């Protein structure tokens, strides 16, 4: 019976015979090189003269032929007498081994993820023949050919993972593509994209700038136009600048189970006129997470983005969303200079941020604020498509909700998308009108997020506890699904705590289906959520806990500078570090107006579980006194 021979060539070469490593003499460099030439030759056969010229050109003819015959003898002894057939002028491989390159070729078109698993490095990485320059030239050509194919497959696999919301897996694949070809613009763009979508803005920026530096140093070339534009785009984002200062990655669970929703919301065929997209779902269903994913992808696609997180207090202000969106980076967005002077004058009159940006602009008679904003978005959409994103739009005043629909009617024909989230069950008549309009009056879609299936939740469990046994992960998945009702918000928070060492064995009471982080308060929060949040809070350092205590007692949204002042932290860098930590650990979220808590229950738990009543009263008194001093200083 013939031996089973397998060879891995997509990385450091490895040959096994019947599962065991091949004999050392078989792996001698020229013997291995002879195998490679035959395995890659048409029909797995090559003329003797071709083999001699590639491997033994530096020897006399008789010595070269002797060396070839000796190599063939060693190969037959290792692989079997019938493995090679040698005639007077040709050498043929009669029983080819199982090559990973053959399997790769079968998989690369229809299953790039399976093909990507085979990629462990450059083709025959590390193999060099110092005394056979012709072979080295042949091998370089083979490596170049395989390098392009491997990078293409791994990048496509990364994109498939990215499309399924698993940015961490996508970044791992993209790193593999960069390792295969450190000078590939395609590979580094995949890495930048995946790191950006994973929330690690610092690493995304660092990867791009390091690539540009190495490319210029090694090849004397700049990145191509597409990579340059991508680097410029992520460099403009203020959050990437802040995260670069901390050097800390953002923990971001994968977005499981929403592949179809992402495709529907993002329109793979691009923007064409005004659109309305609404994400609805129960508390804890992942509405905000899906919105954030769409925003991150829009930023990478060179779409101008203004994002607002509505807070309960916004319902008392008629123009909260208008001003919030205007201040969400639109003052410096491409195309803002083409806005009518009267529109800019109106925004300058209502916003200190616009005052600073257009301090030198000649005075003009202002328009009404909403009319000014409408003219602004039309001007911006003439430069680049525009995405207006509002999380928890149901918190806004109903009159402003109706005005947002009127705005879309007035900008029909311009590439503007309004993307909003709304809590299912809390909808007002204005929200119902907005939901009816999406896909009917306006091109667009309504994505109603349902509880995820056991299979989808299993993917989240696999991400959180990959080292657990299959049986343990299956039990955890069933328990999470049954007790959480398939809501990712609960499952994610508990799994993050499990990652940090929380044991579920002592937790008997699990959350009822309506007791989620965003449920209307007051409620009795379930034990697993309280335990998970408590563990997360205790992992914060003392200064960050102090900032969180004060944040929990302020009206949202609040500015980072106010937190530092009230916490009596004199060094702004320390305050920034604390805020970055709280945002990274999913306590706070931010937009152009400032910070707010990711979920109301987290704010409540700090007030009730993370400080005593006496501590809270003392802090409230201290905050009041400090605010008095601030107001007095301003008045003076």
Coordinates of C-alpha atoms in Angstrom, one line a residue:
X1 CA 0.0 0.0 0.0
X2 CA 1.4 3.4 -1.0
X3 CA 2.3 5.9 1.7
X4 CA 0.0 8.9 2.2
X5 CA 2.2 12.0 1.5
X6 CA 1.0 15.5 2.3
X7 CA 2.8 18.7 1.7
X8 CA 2.2 22.2 3.0
X9 CA 3.8 24.9 0.9
X10 CA 1.7 28.0 1.7
X11 CA 4.1 29.0 4.5
X12 CA 7.2 27.3 5.8
X13 CA 7.4 24.0 3.8
X14 CA 6.3 20.9 5.7
X15 CA 6.1 17.4 4.3
X16 CA 4.6 14.4 6.2
X17 CA 4.5 10.8 5.2
X18 CA 1.7 8.7 6.8
X19 CA 1.2 11.5 9.3
X20 CA 4.9 11.6 10.4
X21 CA 7.5 14.2 9.5
X22 CA 9.5 13.3 6.4
X23 CA 13.1 12.1 6.9
X24 CA 15.7 14.8 7.2
X25 CA 17.6 13.8 4.0
X26 CA 14.3 14.2 2.1
X27 CA 14.0 17.7 3.3
X28 CA 17.5 18.7 2.3
X29 CA 17.1 21.9 0.3
X30 CA 17.9 20.7 -3.2
X31 CA 15.8 17.5 -2.7
X32 CA 12.9 19.7 -1.6
X33 CA 13.6 22.1 -4.5
X34 CA 13.5 19.2 -7.0
X35 CA 10.1 18.2 -5.6
X36 CA 8.8 21.7 -5.9
X37 CA 9.9 22.0 -9.5
X38 CA 8.1 18.7 -10.4
X39 CA 5.0 19.5 -8.5
X40 CA 4.6 22.9 -10.3
X41 CA 5.6 21.6 -13.8
X42 CA 2.8 21.0 -16.4
X43 CA 1.7 17.4 -15.9
X44 CA 4.1 17.1 -13.0
X45 CA 6.9 16.3 -15.4
X46 CA 10.0 18.1 -16.4
X47 CA 13.0 17.5 -18.7
X48 CA 16.2 16.4 -17.0
X49 CA 18.1 19.3 -18.6
X50 CA 15.6 21.8 -17.0
X51 CA 16.3 20.2 -13.6
X52 CA 20.0 20.3 -14.1
X53 CA 20.1 23.9 -15.2
X54 CA 18.0 25.1 -12.3
X55 CA 19.7 23.2 -9.5
X56 CA 23.2 22.2 -10.5
X57 CA 24.3 24.7 -13.2
X58 CA 27.5 25.4 -11.2
X59 CA 28.8 21.8 -11.7
X60 CA 30.2 19.8 -14.5
X61 CA 27.7 17.8 -16.5
X62 CA 28.7 14.4 -15.0
X63 CA 28.7 15.8 -11.5
X64 CA 25.4 17.5 -12.0
X65 CA 23.8 14.3 -13.4
X66 CA 25.2 12.3 -10.5
X67 CA 23.7 14.8 -8.1
X68 CA 20.3 14.6 -9.8
X69 CA 20.3 10.8 -9.7
X70 CA 21.2 10.8 -6.0
X71 CA 18.4 13.2 -5.3
X72 CA 15.9 11.0 -7.2
X73 CA 17.1 8.0 -5.2
X74 CA 16.5 9.8 -1.9
X75 CA 13.0 10.9 -3.0
X76 CA 12.1 7.4 -4.1
X77 CA 13.3 6.0 -0.8
X78 CA 11.3 8.5 1.2
X79 CA 8.1 8.6 -0.9
X80 CA 8.1 5.1 -2.4
X81 CA 9.7 3.5 -5.4
X82 CA 6.7 4.2 -7.5
X83 CA 6.5 7.9 -6.8
X84 CA 8.8 8.9 -9.6
X85 CA 9.3 7.7 -13.2
X86 CA 12.6 8.6 -14.9
X87 CA 13.3 8.1 -18.5
X88 CA 16.3 9.2 -20.5
X89 CA 15.1 12.8 -20.9
X90 CA 12.2 13.3 -18.6
X91 CA 11.4 12.9 -14.9
X92 CA 7.7 12.5 -13.9
X93 CA 5.9 12.4 -10.6
X94 CA 3.5 9.5 -10.9
X95 CA 1.8 9.6 -7.5
X96 CA 1.6 13.2 -6.5
X97 CA 1.2 14.0 -2.8
X98 CA -1.8 15.9 -1.2
X99 CA -0.7 19.5 -1.7
X100 CA -2.2 22.4 0.1
X101 CA -1.8 24.4 -3.0
X102 CA -4.2 22.0 -4.9
X103 CA -6.8 22.3 -2.1
X104 CA -6.3 26.1 -2.1
X105 CA -7.0 26.2 -5.8
X106 CA -10.2 24.2 -5.3
X107 CA -11.5 26.5 -2.5
X108 CA -10.4 29.9 -3.5
X109 CA -13.4 30.9 -5.6
X110 CA -16.3 29.5 -3.7
X111 CA -15.0 29.3 -0.1
X112 CA -12.4 32.0 0.6
X113 CA -12.6 31.5 4.4
X114 CA -11.6 27.8 4.1
X115 CA -8.9 28.7 1.6
X116 CA -7.6 31.4 3.9
X117 CA -7.1 28.8 6.7
X118 CA -4.4 27.2 4.5
X119 CA -2.3 30.4 4.3
X120 CA 0.5 30.3 6.9
X121 CA 3.0 32.6 5.2
X122 CA 4.8 33.2 2.0
X123 CA 5.0 30.4 -0.5
X124 CA 7.8 28.0 0.8
X125 CA 8.8 30.6 3.3
X126 CA 12.4 30.4 4.3
X127 CA 13.6 28.2 1.5
X128 CA 16.8 29.6 -0.2
X129 CA 19.5 28.0 -2.3
X130 CA 22.6 30.0 -2.2
X131 CA 24.4 28.0 -4.9
X132 CA 21.4 27.9 -7.4
X133 CA 20.5 31.4 -8.4
X134 CA 18.4 30.2 -11.3
X135 CA 16.2 28.2 -8.9
X136 CA 15.9 31.2 -6.6
X137 CA 14.7 33.3 -9.6
X138 CA 12.2 30.6 -10.4
X139 CA 11.1 30.4 -6.7
X140 CA 10.7 34.2 -6.6
X141 CA 8.4 34.1 -9.6
X142 CA 6.3 31.3 -7.9
X143 CA 6.1 33.3 -4.7
X144 CA 5.0 36.4 -6.6
X145 CA 2.2 34.4 -8.3
X146 CA 1.1 32.8 -5.1
X147 CA 1.4 36.0 -3.1
X148 CA -1.3 37.7 -5.2
X149 CA -3.6 34.8 -4.9
X150 CA -3.2 34.4 -1.2
X151 CA -3.7 38.0 -0.4
X152 CA -6.8 38.1 -2.6
X153 CA -8.4 35.1 -0.9
X154 CA -7.5 36.2 2.7
X155 CA -8.8 39.7 2.0
X156 CA -12.1 38.3 0.6
X157 CA -12.4 36.1 3.7
X158 CA -11.8 39.1 5.9
X159 CA -14.5 41.0 4.1
X160 CA -17.0 38.1 4.5
X161 CA -16.3 38.2 8.3
X162 CA -16.6 41.9 8.3
X163 CA -20.0 41.7 6.5
X164 CA -21.2 39.3 9.2
X165 CA -20.2 41.8 11.9
X166 CA -17.2 39.9 13.2
X167 CA -14.6 42.7 12.9
X168 CA -12.1 40.9 15.3
X169 CA -11.9 37.8 13.1
X170 CA -11.7 40.1 10.0
X171 CA -8.7 41.9 11.5
X172 CA -7.0 38.6 12.3
X173 CA -7.4 37.6 8.7
X174 CA -6.2 41.0 7.4
X175 CA -3.1 40.7 9.5
X176 CA -2.4 37.4 7.8
X177 CA -2.7 39.1 4.4
X178 CA -0.3 41.8 5.5
X179 CA 2.2 39.2 6.7
X180 CA 2.0 37.5 3.3
X181 CA 2.7 40.8 1.5
X182 CA 3.7 43.7 3.7
X183 CA 3.7 46.0 0.6
X184 CA 0.1 45.2 -0.4
X185 CA -2.2 48.2 -0.5
X186 CA -5.2 45.9 -0.7
X187 CA -4.1 44.0 2.4
X188 CA -3.4 47.0 4.6
X189 CA -6.7 48.6 3.6
X190 CA -8.5 45.4 4.8
X191 CA -6.6 45.7 8.1
X192 CA -7.4 49.4 8.5
X193 CA -11.1 48.7 7.8
X194 CA -11.4 45.8 10.2
X195 CA -9.6 47.6 13.0
X196 CA -11.7 50.6 12.5
X197 CA -14.9 48.6 12.6
X198 CA -13.7 46.7 15.7
X199 CA -13.5 50.1 17.4
X200 CA -9.7 50.2 17.6
X201 CA -9.2 53.5 15.9
X202 CA -5.7 53.9 17.3
X203 CA -4.5 50.6 15.7
X204 CA -6.2 51.4 12.4
X205 CA -4.4 54.8 12.1
X206 CA -1.1 53.3 13.3
X207 CA -1.4 50.4 10.8
X208 CA -1.9 52.8 7.9
X209 CA 0.8 55.2 8.8
X210 CA 3.3 52.4 9.5
X211 CA 2.5 50.9 6.1
X212 CA 3.1 54.3 4.3
X213 CA 6.5 54.7 6.1
X214 CA 7.7 51.1 5.3
X215 CA 6.5 51.4 1.7
X216 CA 8.5 54.6 1.1
X217 CA 11.5 53.1 2.9
X218 CA 11.5 49.7 1.1
X219 CA 10.3 50.6 -2.3
X220 CA 10.5 54.4 -2.5
X221 CA 6.8 54.5 -3.3
X222 CA 3.8 56.2 -1.7
X223 CA 0.6 54.3 -0.9
X224 CA -1.8 54.1 -3.8
X225 CA -4.6 56.7 -4.2
X226 CA -7.3 54.5 -2.5
X227 CA -5.1 53.8 0.5
X228 CA -4.1 57.5 0.7
X229 CA -7.8 58.5 0.7
X230 CA -8.6 56.0 3.4
X231 CA -5.8 57.3 5.6
X232 CA -7.0 60.8 5.1
X233 CA -10.6 59.8 6.0
X234 CA -9.7 58.1 9.3
X235 CA -7.3 60.9 10.2
X236 CA -10.1 63.4 10.0
X237 CA -12.2 61.6 12.6
X238 CA -11.8 63.2 16.0
X239 CA -12.3 59.9 17.8
X240 CA -9.3 58.4 16.2
X241 CA -7.2 61.3 17.4
X242 CA -8.5 60.8 21.0
X243 CA -7.9 57.1 21.0
X244 CA -4.4 57.6 19.6
X245 CA -3.6 59.6 22.7
X246 CA -4.5 56.7 25.0
X247 CA -3.1 53.9 22.9
X248 CA -5.8 51.6 24.2
X249 CA -7.9 49.3 22.0
X250 CA -11.7 49.4 22.3
X251 CA -13.4 46.1 23.3
X252 CA -16.1 45.4 20.9
X253 CA -18.2 42.2 20.8
X254 CA -19.0 40.9 17.3
X255 CA -22.2 42.0 15.7
X256 CA -23.8 38.6 15.3
X257 CA -26.9 37.7 13.4
X258 CA -27.5 41.0 11.5
X259 CA -25.9 40.4 8.1
X260 CA -29.1 40.9 6.2
X261 CA -30.0 44.0 8.2
X262 CA -26.6 45.5 7.4
X263 CA -27.0 44.9 3.7
X264 CA -30.5 46.4 3.7
X265 CA -29.4 49.5 5.7
X266 CA -26.1 50.1 3.8
X267 CA -27.4 49.7 0.3
X268 CA -24.5 47.9 -1.5
X269 CA -25.4 49.8 -4.7
X270 CA -24.7 53.1 -3.1
X271 CA -26.8 56.2 -2.3
X272 CA -29.2 57.7 -4.8
X273 CA -31.3 60.5 -3.5
X274 CA -32.9 61.0 -0.1
X275 CA -33.5 57.9 2.0
X276 CA -35.0 57.0 5.3
X277 CA -33.9 54.0 7.4
X278 CA -35.4 53.1 10.7
X279 CA -34.1 50.4 13.2
X280 CA -36.6 49.3 15.7
X281 CA -36.5 46.7 18.5
X282 CA -37.1 45.9 22.1
X283 CA -34.7 47.2 24.7
X284 CA -31.5 45.2 24.6
X285 CA -32.0 44.0 21.0
X286 CA -28.9 45.8 19.7
X287 CA -30.3 48.8 18.0
X288 CA -27.5 51.2 19.0
X289 CA -24.9 48.6 18.1
X290 CA -26.3 48.2 14.6
X291 CA -26.4 52.0 14.2
X292 CA -22.8 52.3 15.2
X293 CA -21.8 49.7 12.7
X294 CA -23.6 51.5 9.9
X295 CA -21.9 54.8 10.9
X296 CA -18.4 53.3 11.1
X297 CA -18.9 51.8 7.6
X298 CA -20.2 55.0 6.2
X299 CA -17.1 56.9 7.5
X300 CA -14.9 54.4 5.7
X301 CA -16.9 54.9 2.5
X302 CA -16.1 58.7 2.5
X303 CA -19.7 59.6 3.5
X304 CA -20.0 62.7 5.6
X305 CA -21.6 61.6 8.9
X306 CA -23.3 63.5 11.7
X307 CA -24.4 61.4 14.6
X308 CA -26.5 62.3 17.6
X309 CA -27.5 60.3 20.7
X310 CA -30.7 61.6 22.0
X311 CA -31.2 61.9 25.7
X312 CA -34.5 62.2 27.7
X313 CA -34.0 66.0 28.1
X314 CA -34.1 66.5 24.4
X315 CA -37.8 65.9 24.4
X316 CA -38.2 69.4 26.0
X317 CA -36.3 71.2 23.3
X318 CA -37.8 71.8 19.8
X319 CA -34.4 72.1 18.0
X320 CA -32.3 69.6 20.0
X321 CA -31.6 67.3 17.0
X322 CA -31.1 70.2 14.6
X323 CA -28.4 71.8 16.7
X324 CA -27.0 68.5 17.8
X325 CA -26.5 67.3 14.2
X326 CA -25.2 70.7 13.1
X327 CA -22.5 70.5 15.8
X328 CA -21.6 66.9 15.1
X329 CA -18.7 67.8 12.8
X330 CA -20.7 69.5 10.0
X331 CA -19.0 72.9 10.6
X332 CA -15.8 71.4 9.2
X333 CA -17.3 68.9 6.7
X334 CA -16.2 68.9 3.0
X335 CA -18.5 71.3 1.1
X336 CA -19.5 73.5 4.1
X337 CA -18.0 76.6 2.4
X338 CA -20.6 76.3 -0.4
X339 CA -23.5 76.7 2.1
X340 CA -25.3 80.1 1.7
X341 CA -23.9 82.8 3.9
X342 CA -27.3 83.4 5.5
X343 CA -27.5 79.7 6.5
X344 CA -24.1 79.8 8.1
X345 CA -25.0 83.1 9.8
X346 CA -28.0 81.4 11.4
X347 CA -25.8 78.5 12.7
X348 CA -23.2 81.0 14.0
X349 CA -26.0 82.7 15.9
X350 CA -27.0 79.5 17.6
X351 CA -23.7 77.7 18.2
X352 CA -20.4 78.7 19.8
X353 CA -18.7 75.9 17.7
X354 CA -19.9 77.5 14.5
X355 CA -18.9 80.9 15.9
X356 CA -15.3 79.7 16.3
X357 CA -15.2 78.1 12.9
X358 CA -16.6 81.1 11.0
X359 CA -15.3 83.9 13.2
X360 CA -13.9 85.9 10.2
X361 CA -17.0 85.5 8.1
X362 CA -18.7 88.8 7.0
X363 CA -22.0 89.3 8.7
X364 CA -25.2 88.3 7.0
X365 CA -28.9 88.3 7.8
X366 CA -29.6 84.8 9.4
X367 CA -32.3 82.5 8.3
X368 CA -34.6 80.6 10.5
X369 CA -32.6 77.7 12.1
X370 CA -34.4 74.8 10.5
X371 CA -34.3 76.5 7.0
X372 CA -30.6 77.2 7.6
X373 CA -29.9 73.5 8.4
X374 CA -31.9 72.3 5.3
X375 CA -29.7 74.6 3.1
X376 CA -26.6 73.3 4.9
X377 CA -27.3 69.6 4.3
X378 CA -28.1 70.3 0.6
X379 CA -24.7 72.1 0.2
X380 CA -22.8 69.3 2.0
X381 CA -24.5 66.5 -0.1
X382 CA -23.3 68.3 -3.2
X383 CA -19.7 67.5 -2.1
X384 CA -20.2 64.0 -0.7
X385 CA -23.1 61.8 0.4
X386 CA -24.4 62.7 3.8
X387 CA -25.6 60.4 6.6
X388 CA -27.6 61.9 9.5
X389 CA -27.8 59.3 12.3
X390 CA -29.9 59.6 15.5
X391 CA -29.9 57.0 18.2
X392 CA -33.1 56.8 20.3
X393 CA -35.0 59.2 18.0
X394 CA -38.2 58.6 20.1
X395 CA -36.7 60.8 22.8
X396 CA -37.0 63.9 20.6
X397 CA -39.9 66.3 20.6
X398 CA -42.7 65.0 18.3
X399 CA -42.6 68.3 16.4
X400 CA -39.0 67.8 15.6
X401 CA -39.6 64.2 14.4
X402 CA -42.2 65.6 11.9
X403 CA -39.8 68.3 10.8
X404 CA -37.1 65.6 10.0
X405 CA -39.6 64.0 7.6
X406 CA -40.3 67.4 6.1
X407 CA -36.6 67.9 5.7
X408 CA -36.3 64.7 3.7
X409 CA -39.2 65.8 1.5
X410 CA -37.4 69.1 0.8
X411 CA -34.0 67.5 -0.1
X412 CA -35.4 64.8 -2.5
X413 CA -32.9 64.2 -5.2
X414 CA -29.9 64.9 -2.9
X415 CA -27.8 62.0 -1.5
X416 CA -28.9 62.3 2.1
X417 CA -29.8 59.5 4.4
X418 CA -31.6 59.8 7.7
X419 CA -30.8 56.7 9.8
X420 CA -32.6 56.4 13.2
X421 CA -33.3 54.0 16.0
X422 CA -36.5 53.8 18.0
X423 CA -37.5 51.6 20.9
X424 CA -40.3 49.2 20.1
X425 CA -43.3 49.7 22.3
X426 CA -42.5 53.4 23.2
X427 CA -43.5 54.7 19.7
X428 CA -45.5 57.9 19.5
X429 CA -47.7 58.9 16.6
X430 CA -44.8 60.8 15.1
X431 CA -42.6 57.6 15.3
X432 CA -45.4 55.6 13.7
X433 CA -45.5 58.2 10.9
X434 CA -41.8 57.9 10.4
X435 CA -41.9 54.1 10.3
X436 CA -44.7 54.2 7.7
X437 CA -42.8 56.6 5.5
X438 CA -39.7 54.5 5.2
X439 CA -39.9 52.4 2.1
X440 CA -43.2 54.0 1.1
X441 CA -43.0 57.8 0.9
X442 CA -39.2 57.6 0.9
X443 CA -36.8 55.0 -0.5
X444 CA -35.5 53.1 2.5
X445 CA -36.1 50.3 4.9
X446 CA -37.4 49.5 8.4
X447 CA -35.3 46.9 10.2
X448 CA -37.2 45.4 13.1
X449 CA -34.7 43.6 15.3
X450 CA -36.0 40.3 16.7
X451 CA -34.5 38.2 19.5
X452 CA -31.6 36.2 18.0
X453 CA -31.7 32.4 17.5
X454 CA -29.8 29.9 19.5
X455 CA -27.4 29.4 16.6
X456 CA -26.6 33.1 16.4
X457 CA -26.1 33.4 20.2
X458 CA -23.8 30.5 20.0
X459 CA -21.5 32.6 17.8
X460 CA -21.3 35.2 20.6
X461 CA -20.6 32.6 23.1
X462 CA -17.8 31.2 20.9
X463 CA -16.3 34.6 20.8
X464 CA -16.5 35.2 24.5
X465 CA -15.2 31.8 25.8
X466 CA -13.4 30.1 23.0
X467 CA -11.3 27.9 25.3
X468 CA -14.4 26.3 26.9
X469 CA -15.3 22.8 25.9
X470 CA -18.0 22.4 23.2
X471 CA -20.4 20.9 25.8
X472 CA -19.8 23.9 28.2
X473 CA -20.4 26.5 25.5
X474 CA -23.5 24.7 24.4
X475 CA -24.9 24.7 28.0
X476 CA -24.1 28.4 28.4
X477 CA -25.7 29.2 25.0
X478 CA -28.9 27.4 25.9
X479 CA -29.1 29.1 29.3
X480 CA -28.4 32.6 27.9
X481 CA -31.0 32.1 25.2
X482 CA -33.7 30.7 27.4
X483 CA -33.3 33.3 30.2
X484 CA -32.5 36.4 28.2
X485 CA -35.2 35.9 25.5
X486 CA -32.5 36.1 22.8
X487 CA -31.7 39.7 23.6
X488 CA -28.0 40.4 22.8
X489 CA -27.8 43.3 25.2
X490 CA -28.2 41.0 28.2
X491 CA -26.1 38.2 26.7
X492 CA -23.2 40.5 25.8
X493 CA -23.0 42.1 29.2
X494 CA -23.0 38.8 31.1
X495 CA -20.5 37.2 28.7
X496 CA -18.1 40.1 29.1
X497 CA -18.3 39.6 32.9
X498 CA -17.7 35.8 32.4
X499 CA -14.6 36.7 30.4
X500 CA -13.4 38.7 33.4
X501 CA -13.9 35.8 35.8
X502 CA -17.5 36.0 37.0
X503 CA -19.0 32.6 37.8
X504 CA -22.5 31.8 36.9
X505 CA -22.8 28.8 39.2
X506 CA -24.0 30.9 42.1
X507 CA -26.5 33.0 40.1
X508 CA -29.9 31.4 40.3
X509 CA -32.2 34.3 39.3
X510 CA -31.9 35.4 35.7
X511 CA -33.5 38.5 34.1
X512 CA -37.1 38.5 33.1
X513 CA -37.7 39.4 29.5
X514 CA -38.7 43.0 30.2
X515 CA -35.9 43.6 32.6
X516 CA -33.1 44.9 30.4
X517 CA -30.6 47.7 30.7
X518 CA -33.0 50.1 28.9
X519 CA -36.2 49.0 30.6
X520 CA -38.2 51.9 32.1
X521 CA -37.0 52.5 35.7
X522 CA -37.5 51.9 38.4
X523 CA -37.3 48.1 38.2
X524 CA -35.6 45.5 40.3
X525 CA -32.6 44.6 38.2
X526 CA -31.8 40.9 37.9
X527 CA -28.9 39.4 39.8
X528 CA -26.7 38.4 36.8
X529 CA -26.8 41.9 35.4
X530 CA -26.0 43.5 38.7
X531 CA -23.2 41.1 39.3
X532 CA -21.8 41.7 35.8
X533 CA -21.9 45.5 36.1
X534 CA -20.5 45.5 39.6
X535 CA -17.5 43.4 38.5
X536 CA -16.9 45.7 35.5
X537 CA -17.0 48.8 37.8
X538 CA -14.5 47.4 40.3
X539 CA -12.0 46.8 37.5
X540 CA -11.8 50.5 36.9
X541 CA -9.0 52.4 38.7
X542 CA -9.8 54.9 41.5
X543 CA -9.7 58.0 39.4
X544 CA -11.9 56.5 36.7
X545 CA -14.4 55.4 39.4
X546 CA -14.4 58.9 40.8
X547 CA -15.2 60.4 37.4
X548 CA -18.0 57.7 36.9
X549 CA -19.5 58.6 40.3
X550 CA -19.8 62.3 39.4
X551 CA -21.0 61.5 35.8
X552 CA -23.9 59.4 37.3
X553 CA -25.1 62.6 39.2
X554 CA -25.0 65.0 36.2
X555 CA -27.7 65.8 33.6
X556 CA -27.0 64.2 30.3
X557 CA -25.2 65.0 28.0
X558 CA -22.3 66.3 29.9
X559 CA -18.9 67.6 28.7
X560 CA -15.6 65.9 29.6
X561 CA -14.1 69.2 30.9
X562 CA -17.0 69.6 33.3
X563 CA -16.3 66.1 34.7
X564 CA -12.7 66.9 35.3
X565 CA -13.5 70.2 36.9
X566 CA -16.1 68.7 39.2
X567 CA -13.8 65.8 40.1
X568 CA -11.1 68.3 40.9
X569 CA -8.7 66.6 38.5
X570 CA -6.2 69.3 37.5
X571 CA -4.6 67.4 34.6
X572 CA -6.9 67.3 31.6
X573 CA -4.9 64.3 30.3
X574 CA -6.1 62.3 33.3
X575 CA -9.7 63.3 32.7
X576 CA -9.3 62.3 29.1
X577 CA -7.9 58.9 30.1
X578 CA -10.7 58.3 32.5
X579 CA -13.3 59.1 29.9
X580 CA -11.7 57.0 27.2
X581 CA -11.7 54.1 29.7
X582 CA -15.3 54.6 30.5
X583 CA -16.2 54.7 26.8
X584 CA -14.0 51.7 26.0
X585 CA -15.6 49.7 28.8
X586 CA -19.1 50.5 27.6
X587 CA -20.2 52.7 30.4
X588 CA -20.4 55.9 28.4
X589 CA -21.1 56.8 24.8
X590 CA -20.2 60.1 23.2
X591 CA -21.3 62.4 20.4
X592 CA -20.6 66.0 19.5
X593 CA -22.6 67.3 22.5
X594 CA -20.7 65.3 25.1
X595 CA -21.1 62.1 27.0
X596 CA -24.1 60.1 28.2
X597 CA -24.5 56.6 29.8
X598 CA -24.8 53.7 27.4
X599 CA -27.8 52.5 29.4
X600 CA -29.9 54.1 32.1
X601 CA -29.6 51.1 34.4
X602 CA -25.8 51.5 34.4
X603 CA -26.2 55.1 35.6
X604 CA -28.7 53.9 38.3
X605 CA -26.5 51.1 39.4
X606 CA -23.6 53.5 40.1
X607 CA -25.9 55.6 42.2
X608 CA -27.3 52.7 44.2
X609 CA -24.7 49.9 44.1
X610 CA -21.4 51.7 43.7
X611 CA -21.8 54.4 46.4
X612 CA -23.6 54.6 49.7
X613 CA -26.4 57.1 50.3
X614 CA -24.1 59.2 52.4
X615 CA -21.4 59.2 49.7
X616 CA -24.0 60.3 47.1
X617 CA -25.3 63.2 49.3
X618 CA -21.8 64.4 49.9
X619 CA -20.9 64.3 46.2
X620 CA -24.1 66.1 45.3
X621 CA -23.3 68.8 47.8
X622 CA -19.7 69.1 46.5
X623 CA -20.9 69.3 42.9
X624 CA -23.4 72.0 43.8
X625 CA -20.7 74.1 45.5
X626 CA -18.3 73.6 42.6
X627 CA -20.9 74.7 40.1
X628 CA -21.6 77.8 42.2
X629 CA -17.9 78.7 42.1
X630 CA -17.8 78.1 38.3
X631 CA -20.9 80.3 37.8
X632 CA -19.5 83.0 40.0
X633 CA -16.2 83.0 38.1
X634 CA -18.1 83.3 34.8
X635 CA -20.2 86.2 36.1
X636 CA -17.1 88.0 37.4

